[in-house]
Amino acid sequence: AQTVTQSQPEMSVQEAETVTLSCTYDTSENNYYLFWYKQPPSRQMILVIRQEAYKQQNATENRFSVNFQKAAKSFSLKISDSQLGDTAMYFCAFKSNFGNEKLTFGTGTRLTIIP
Amino acid sequence: NAGVTQTPKFQVLKTGQSMTLQCAQDMNHNSMYWYRQDPGMGLRLIYYSASEGTTDKGEVPNGYNVSRLNKREFSLRLESAAPSQTSVYFCASSDGRGRGYGYTFGSGTRLTVV
């Protein structure tokens, strides 16, 4: 079974700074998908970014980018020019390329942006 | 464009009571899921339905039952609620095509069992 580990339960950073959230995972598969989800206080789960394992290029969505290191099984999220609205729980998630589409989540990182 | 609708949003139960959490999606998705979220544990899969008429256990199925009523609706039932089932429950759906697109979550149900 796959596992996803987020080793930083909480982080805080000053507004406008850059912050990196760590995620490692364990799988024996070669093709799979990785995701970062944001959960603000509203509780809604919001997809931030998606990475396909067979693609070498790191995914980018505006201020959000990932550093995908397949050999190291690492998938970190970088938030540039952080904003107060980035304050949220962030979850890393894994999806196998086989079978159904269930997601395996990490335990989350609570990020606080300080004004 | 409702997406995934969960009801109720909040519920308090007494130990031993039963209840059903309702979930409906209007995106014509094939697959639906129930997760629970607990502090320090992320989201864990309770049950899922890959397609209409099928259901399978996830990581933490004990104490729960599900029904895929039709393609739109996937309900989660607690037959005899226990304090350990105090959690936030999320329903989700996906297109089932395997590419990881279109995964949509409901807004969650906060359940407290006293």
mmCIF file of C-alpha atoms in Angstrom:
data_model
loop_
_atom_site.group_PDB
_atom_site.id
_atom_site.type_symbol
_atom_site.label_atom_id
_atom_site.label_comp_id
_atom_site.label_asym_id
_atom_site.label_seq_id
_atom_site.Cartn_x
_atom_site.Cartn_y
_atom_site.Cartn_z
ATOM 1 C CA ALA A 1 0.000 0.000 0.000
ATOM 2 C CA GLN A 2 1.130 3.508 -0.701
ATOM 3 C CA THR A 3 1.964 5.905 2.096
ATOM 4 C CA VAL A 4 2.309 9.683 2.084
ATOM 5 C CA THR A 5 4.325 11.521 4.731
ATOM 6 C CA GLN A 6 4.231 15.198 5.578
ATOM 7 C CA SER A 7 6.822 15.810 8.269
ATOM 8 C CA GLN A 8 5.950 19.440 9.036
ATOM 9 C CA PRO A 9 2.758 19.619 11.113
ATOM 10 C CA GLU A 10 2.887 23.425 11.277
ATOM 11 C CA MET A 11 4.728 26.219 9.511
ATOM 12 C CA SER A 12 4.542 29.972 9.525
ATOM 13 C CA VAL A 13 6.035 32.600 7.253
ATOM 14 C CA GLN A 14 5.881 36.341 6.805
ATOM 15 C CA GLU A 15 3.643 37.714 4.113
ATOM 16 C CA ALA A 16 5.391 38.052 0.723
ATOM 17 C CA GLU A 17 8.044 35.490 1.609
ATOM 18 C CA THR A 18 8.519 32.096 -0.013
ATOM 19 C CA VAL A 19 7.717 28.872 1.813
ATOM 20 C CA THR A 20 8.251 25.227 0.914
ATOM 21 C CA LEU A 21 6.102 22.383 2.224
ATOM 22 C CA SER A 22 7.585 18.894 2.182
ATOM 23 C CA CYS A 23 5.995 15.629 1.126
ATOM 24 C CA THR A 24 7.468 12.189 0.624
ATOM 25 C CA TYR A 25 5.682 9.072 -0.512
ATOM 26 C CA ASP A 26 6.291 5.400 -0.895
ATOM 27 C CA THR A 27 5.183 3.334 -3.872
ATOM 28 C CA SER A 28 6.467 0.553 -6.083
ATOM 29 C CA GLU A 29 4.633 1.926 -9.102
ATOM 30 C CA ASN A 30 6.268 3.812 -11.932
ATOM 31 C CA ASN A 31 3.298 5.840 -13.124
ATOM 32 C CA TYR A 32 1.057 7.684 -10.710
ATOM 33 C CA TYR A 33 -0.309 11.130 -9.855
ATOM 34 C CA LEU A 34 0.508 13.503 -7.027
ATOM 35 C CA PHE A 35 -1.544 16.401 -5.753
ATOM 36 C CA TRP A 36 -1.464 19.260 -3.304
ATOM 37 C CA TYR A 37 -4.788 20.277 -1.787
ATOM 38 C CA LYS A 38 -5.505 23.400 0.235
ATOM 39 C CA GLN A 39 -8.094 23.404 3.019
ATOM 40 C CA PRO A 40 -8.873 26.897 4.329
ATOM 41 C CA PRO A 41 -10.936 27.439 7.494
ATOM 42 C CA SER A 42 -14.067 27.052 5.361
ATOM 43 C CA ARG A 43 -13.191 23.338 5.254
ATOM 44 C CA GLN A 44 -13.479 23.184 1.476
ATOM 45 C CA MET A 45 -10.857 21.012 -0.242
ATOM 46 C CA ILE A 46 -9.275 22.948 -3.100
ATOM 47 C CA LEU A 47 -6.895 21.439 -5.641
ATOM 48 C CA VAL A 48 -3.736 23.529 -5.797
ATOM 49 C CA ILE A 49 -1.568 21.598 -8.209
ATOM 50 C CA ARG A 50 -1.329 18.218 -9.923
ATOM 51 C CA GLN A 51 1.727 16.303 -11.157
ATOM 52 C CA GLU A 52 1.864 13.272 -13.416
ATOM 53 C CA ALA A 53 4.793 11.047 -12.485
ATOM 54 C CA TYR A 54 5.786 10.253 -16.058
ATOM 55 C CA LYS A 55 6.285 13.949 -16.792
ATOM 56 C CA GLN A 56 9.737 15.256 -15.958
ATOM 57 C CA GLN A 57 8.685 18.885 -15.905
ATOM 58 C CA ASN A 58 7.609 20.256 -12.559
ATOM 59 C CA ALA A 59 4.024 21.546 -12.463
ATOM 60 C CA THR A 60 3.398 25.251 -11.909
ATOM 61 C CA GLU A 61 0.221 27.188 -11.181
ATOM 62 C CA ASN A 62 0.839 30.913 -10.775
ATOM 63 C CA ARG A 63 2.583 31.370 -7.383
ATOM 64 C CA PHE A 64 2.516 27.639 -6.669
ATOM 65 C CA SER A 65 5.125 25.238 -7.998
ATOM 66 C CA VAL A 66 6.382 21.807 -7.113
ATOM 67 C CA ASN A 67 9.777 20.177 -6.911
ATOM 68 C CA PHE A 68 9.133 16.613 -8.011
ATOM 69 C CA GLN A 69 12.038 14.259 -7.383
ATOM 70 C CA LYS A 70 10.848 10.864 -8.600
ATOM 71 C CA ALA A 71 13.894 8.860 -7.581
ATOM 72 C CA ALA A 72 13.790 10.322 -4.089
ATOM 73 C CA LYS A 73 9.973 10.014 -3.968
ATOM 74 C CA SER A 74 9.708 13.607 -2.916
ATOM 75 C CA PHE A 75 7.037 16.125 -3.911
ATOM 76 C CA SER A 76 7.439 19.524 -2.242
ATOM 77 C CA LEU A 77 5.220 22.560 -2.756
ATOM 78 C CA LYS A 78 6.707 26.037 -3.060
ATOM 79 C CA ILE A 79 4.517 29.065 -2.489
ATOM 80 C CA SER A 80 6.063 32.292 -3.726
ATOM 81 C CA ASP A 81 5.068 35.793 -2.636
ATOM 82 C CA SER A 82 2.861 34.297 0.082
ATOM 83 C CA GLN A 83 -0.445 36.015 0.805
ATOM 84 C CA LEU A 84 -2.726 36.071 3.826
ATOM 85 C CA GLY A 85 -5.229 34.003 1.859
ATOM 86 C CA ASP A 86 -2.697 31.183 1.664
ATOM 87 C CA THR A 87 -3.272 30.476 5.368
ATOM 88 C CA ALA A 88 -4.723 26.955 5.382
ATOM 89 C CA MET A 89 -4.060 23.266 5.890
ATOM 90 C CA TYR A 90 -2.175 21.755 2.968
ATOM 91 C CA PHE A 91 -2.460 18.077 2.112
ATOM 92 C CA CYS A 92 -0.251 16.077 -0.191
ATOM 93 C CA ALA A 93 -2.035 13.183 -1.928
ATOM 94 C CA PHE A 94 -1.145 10.188 -4.093
ATOM 95 C CA LYS A 95 -3.222 8.441 -6.730
ATOM 96 C CA SER A 96 -2.254 5.168 -8.329
ATOM 97 C CA ASN A 97 -2.401 4.827 -12.091
ATOM 98 C CA PHE A 98 -4.131 1.498 -11.634
ATOM 99 C CA GLY A 99 -7.597 0.576 -10.506
ATOM 100 C CA ASN A 100 -9.914 3.110 -8.960
ATOM 101 C CA GLU A 101 -9.183 6.757 -8.304
ATOM 102 C CA LYS A 102 -9.007 6.799 -4.534
ATOM 103 C CA LEU A 103 -6.536 9.228 -3.027
ATOM 104 C CA THR A 104 -4.065 8.522 -0.236
ATOM 105 C CA PHE A 105 -3.441 11.636 1.843
ATOM 106 C CA GLY A 106 -0.656 12.799 4.090
ATOM 107 C CA THR A 107 -1.403 14.120 7.555
ATOM 108 C CA GLY A 108 -1.251 17.748 6.471
ATOM 109 C CA THR A 109 0.745 20.895 7.187
ATOM 110 C CA ARG A 110 -0.935 23.858 8.823
ATOM 111 C CA LEU A 111 0.480 26.979 7.178
ATOM 112 C CA THR A 112 0.041 30.409 8.714
ATOM 113 C CA ILE A 113 0.936 33.563 6.821
ATOM 114 C CA ILE A 114 1.889 36.346 9.236
ATOM 115 C CA PRO A 115 1.001 39.927 8.262
ATOM 116 C CA ASN B 1 -23.279 24.383 -10.732
ATOM 117 C CA ALA B 2 -23.594 22.610 -7.371
ATOM 118 C CA GLY B 3 -20.813 19.996 -7.781
ATOM 119 C CA VAL B 4 -20.935 17.695 -4.747
ATOM 120 C CA THR B 5 -23.618 18.388 -2.156
ATOM 121 C CA GLN B 6 -23.467 16.887 1.322
ATOM 122 C CA THR B 7 -26.150 16.998 3.977
ATOM 123 C CA PRO B 8 -26.246 17.758 6.818
ATOM 124 C CA LYS B 9 -23.343 20.151 7.456
ATOM 125 C CA PHE B 10 -23.379 19.599 11.210
ATOM 126 C CA GLN B 11 -24.814 16.843 13.384
ATOM 127 C CA VAL B 12 -24.658 15.820 17.023
ATOM 128 C CA LEU B 13 -25.560 12.242 17.877
ATOM 129 C CA LYS B 14 -25.801 10.313 21.085
ATOM 130 C CA THR B 15 -23.850 7.083 21.396
ATOM 131 C CA GLY B 16 -25.837 4.264 19.848
ATOM 132 C CA GLN B 17 -27.967 6.434 17.578
ATOM 133 C CA SER B 18 -27.986 5.897 13.848
ATOM 134 C CA MET B 19 -27.895 8.335 10.989
ATOM 135 C CA THR B 20 -27.266 8.588 7.261
ATOM 136 C CA LEU B 21 -25.055 11.151 5.596
ATOM 137 C CA GLN B 22 -26.282 12.064 2.164
ATOM 138 C CA CYS B 23 -24.158 12.934 -0.844
ATOM 139 C CA ALA B 24 -25.155 13.847 -4.391
ATOM 140 C CA GLN B 25 -23.151 14.985 -7.394
ATOM 141 C CA ASP B 26 -24.375 16.562 -10.598
ATOM 142 C CA MET B 27 -21.253 16.137 -12.738
ATOM 143 C CA ASN B 28 -22.138 12.726 -14.165
ATOM 144 C CA HIS B 29 -19.122 11.247 -12.397
ATOM 145 C CA ASN B 30 -18.729 7.492 -12.272
ATOM 146 C CA SER B 31 -16.837 7.211 -8.992
ATOM 147 C CA MET B 32 -17.739 8.429 -5.514
ATOM 148 C CA TYR B 33 -15.962 8.297 -2.157
ATOM 149 C CA TRP B 34 -16.414 8.837 1.550
ATOM 150 C CA TYR B 35 -13.460 10.074 3.606
ATOM 151 C CA ARG B 36 -13.124 11.028 7.229
ATOM 152 C CA GLN B 37 -10.779 13.720 8.486
ATOM 153 C CA ASP B 38 -9.319 13.614 11.971
ATOM 154 C CA PRO B 39 -6.703 15.931 13.494
ATOM 155 C CA GLY B 40 -3.185 14.781 12.738
ATOM 156 C CA MET B 41 -4.376 11.968 10.478
ATOM 157 C CA GLY B 42 -5.311 13.627 7.221
ATOM 158 C CA LEU B 43 -8.184 12.205 5.208
ATOM 159 C CA ARG B 44 -8.759 8.475 5.277
ATOM 160 C CA LEU B 45 -10.932 6.557 2.874
ATOM 161 C CA ILE B 46 -13.956 4.827 4.412
ATOM 162 C CA TYR B 47 -15.726 3.404 1.361
ATOM 163 C CA TYR B 48 -15.793 4.076 -2.335
ATOM 164 C CA SER B 49 -17.924 3.250 -5.338
ATOM 165 C CA ALA B 50 -16.061 2.924 -8.618
ATOM 166 C CA SER B 51 -19.300 2.860 -10.585
ATOM 167 C CA GLU B 52 -23.028 2.624 -10.096
ATOM 168 C CA GLY B 53 -23.922 -0.645 -8.442
ATOM 169 C CA THR B 54 -20.511 -1.318 -6.885
ATOM 170 C CA THR B 55 -19.053 -0.456 -3.495
ATOM 171 C CA ASP B 56 -15.766 -1.378 -1.837
ATOM 172 C CA LYS B 57 -14.133 -0.930 1.538
ATOM 173 C CA GLY B 58 -11.443 1.626 2.029
ATOM 174 C CA GLU B 59 -8.925 2.027 4.826
ATOM 175 C CA VAL B 60 -11.330 2.504 7.762
ATOM 176 C CA PRO B 61 -14.712 0.843 6.971
ATOM 177 C CA ASN B 62 -15.609 -0.577 10.387
ATOM 178 C CA GLY B 63 -18.827 0.851 11.811
ATOM 179 C CA TYR B 64 -20.064 2.176 8.477
ATOM 180 C CA ASN B 65 -22.220 1.053 5.582
ATOM 181 C CA VAL B 66 -22.774 2.674 2.216
ATOM 182 C CA SER B 67 -25.321 2.654 -0.563
ATOM 183 C CA ARG B 68 -24.790 3.784 -4.133
ATOM 184 C CA LEU B 69 -28.427 4.580 -4.775
ATOM 185 C CA ASN B 70 -27.889 5.648 -8.376
ATOM 186 C CA LYS B 71 -25.168 7.359 -10.343
ATOM 187 C CA ARG B 72 -25.734 10.664 -8.536
ATOM 188 C CA GLU B 73 -26.102 9.574 -4.927
ATOM 189 C CA PHE B 74 -23.820 7.818 -2.451
ATOM 190 C CA SER B 75 -24.897 7.648 1.188
ATOM 191 C CA LEU B 76 -22.946 6.735 4.323
ATOM 192 C CA ARG B 77 -24.745 5.152 7.267
ATOM 193 C CA LEU B 78 -23.673 4.871 10.883
ATOM 194 C CA GLU B 79 -25.789 2.112 12.407
ATOM 195 C CA SER B 80 -24.743 2.611 16.034
ATOM 196 C CA ALA B 81 -22.679 5.740 16.484
ATOM 197 C CA ALA B 82 -19.644 5.685 18.762
ATOM 198 C CA PRO B 83 -17.538 8.579 20.094
ATOM 199 C CA SER B 84 -14.644 7.325 17.930
ATOM 200 C CA GLN B 85 -16.728 8.282 14.908
ATOM 201 C CA THR B 86 -16.593 11.949 15.850
ATOM 202 C CA SER B 87 -14.983 13.431 12.773
ATOM 203 C CA VAL B 88 -15.435 15.561 9.684
ATOM 204 C CA TYR B 89 -16.784 13.512 6.794
ATOM 205 C CA PHE B 90 -16.170 14.357 3.155
ATOM 206 C CA CYS B 91 -17.877 12.985 0.119
ATOM 207 C CA ALA B 92 -16.047 13.247 -3.201
ATOM 208 C CA SER B 93 -16.538 12.228 -6.793
ATOM 209 C CA SER B 94 -14.326 11.766 -9.842
ATOM 210 C CA ASP B 95 -14.804 11.003 -13.496
ATOM 211 C CA GLY B 96 -13.312 7.549 -13.082
ATOM 212 C CA ARG B 97 -11.103 7.802 -16.149
ATOM 213 C CA GLY B 98 -7.950 7.267 -14.139
ATOM 214 C CA ARG B 99 -6.149 10.504 -14.902
ATOM 215 C CA GLY B 100 -6.831 12.195 -11.595
ATOM 216 C CA TYR B 101 -8.825 15.015 -13.112
ATOM 217 C CA GLY B 102 -12.136 16.222 -11.906
ATOM 218 C CA TYR B 103 -11.813 15.118 -8.313
ATOM 219 C CA THR B 104 -14.407 17.192 -6.482
ATOM 220 C CA PHE B 105 -15.107 17.325 -2.773
ATOM 221 C CA GLY B 106 -18.240 18.270 -0.909
ATOM 222 C CA SER B 107 -18.079 20.860 1.856
ATOM 223 C CA GLY B 108 -17.990 18.293 4.641
ATOM 224 C CA THR B 109 -20.164 17.179 7.569
ATOM 225 C CA ARG B 110 -18.958 17.789 11.091
ATOM 226 C CA LEU B 111 -20.284 14.927 13.216
ATOM 227 C CA THR B 112 -20.010 14.832 16.991
ATOM 228 C CA VAL B 113 -20.960 11.707 18.911
ATOM 229 C CA VAL B 114 -21.492 12.264 22.634
#
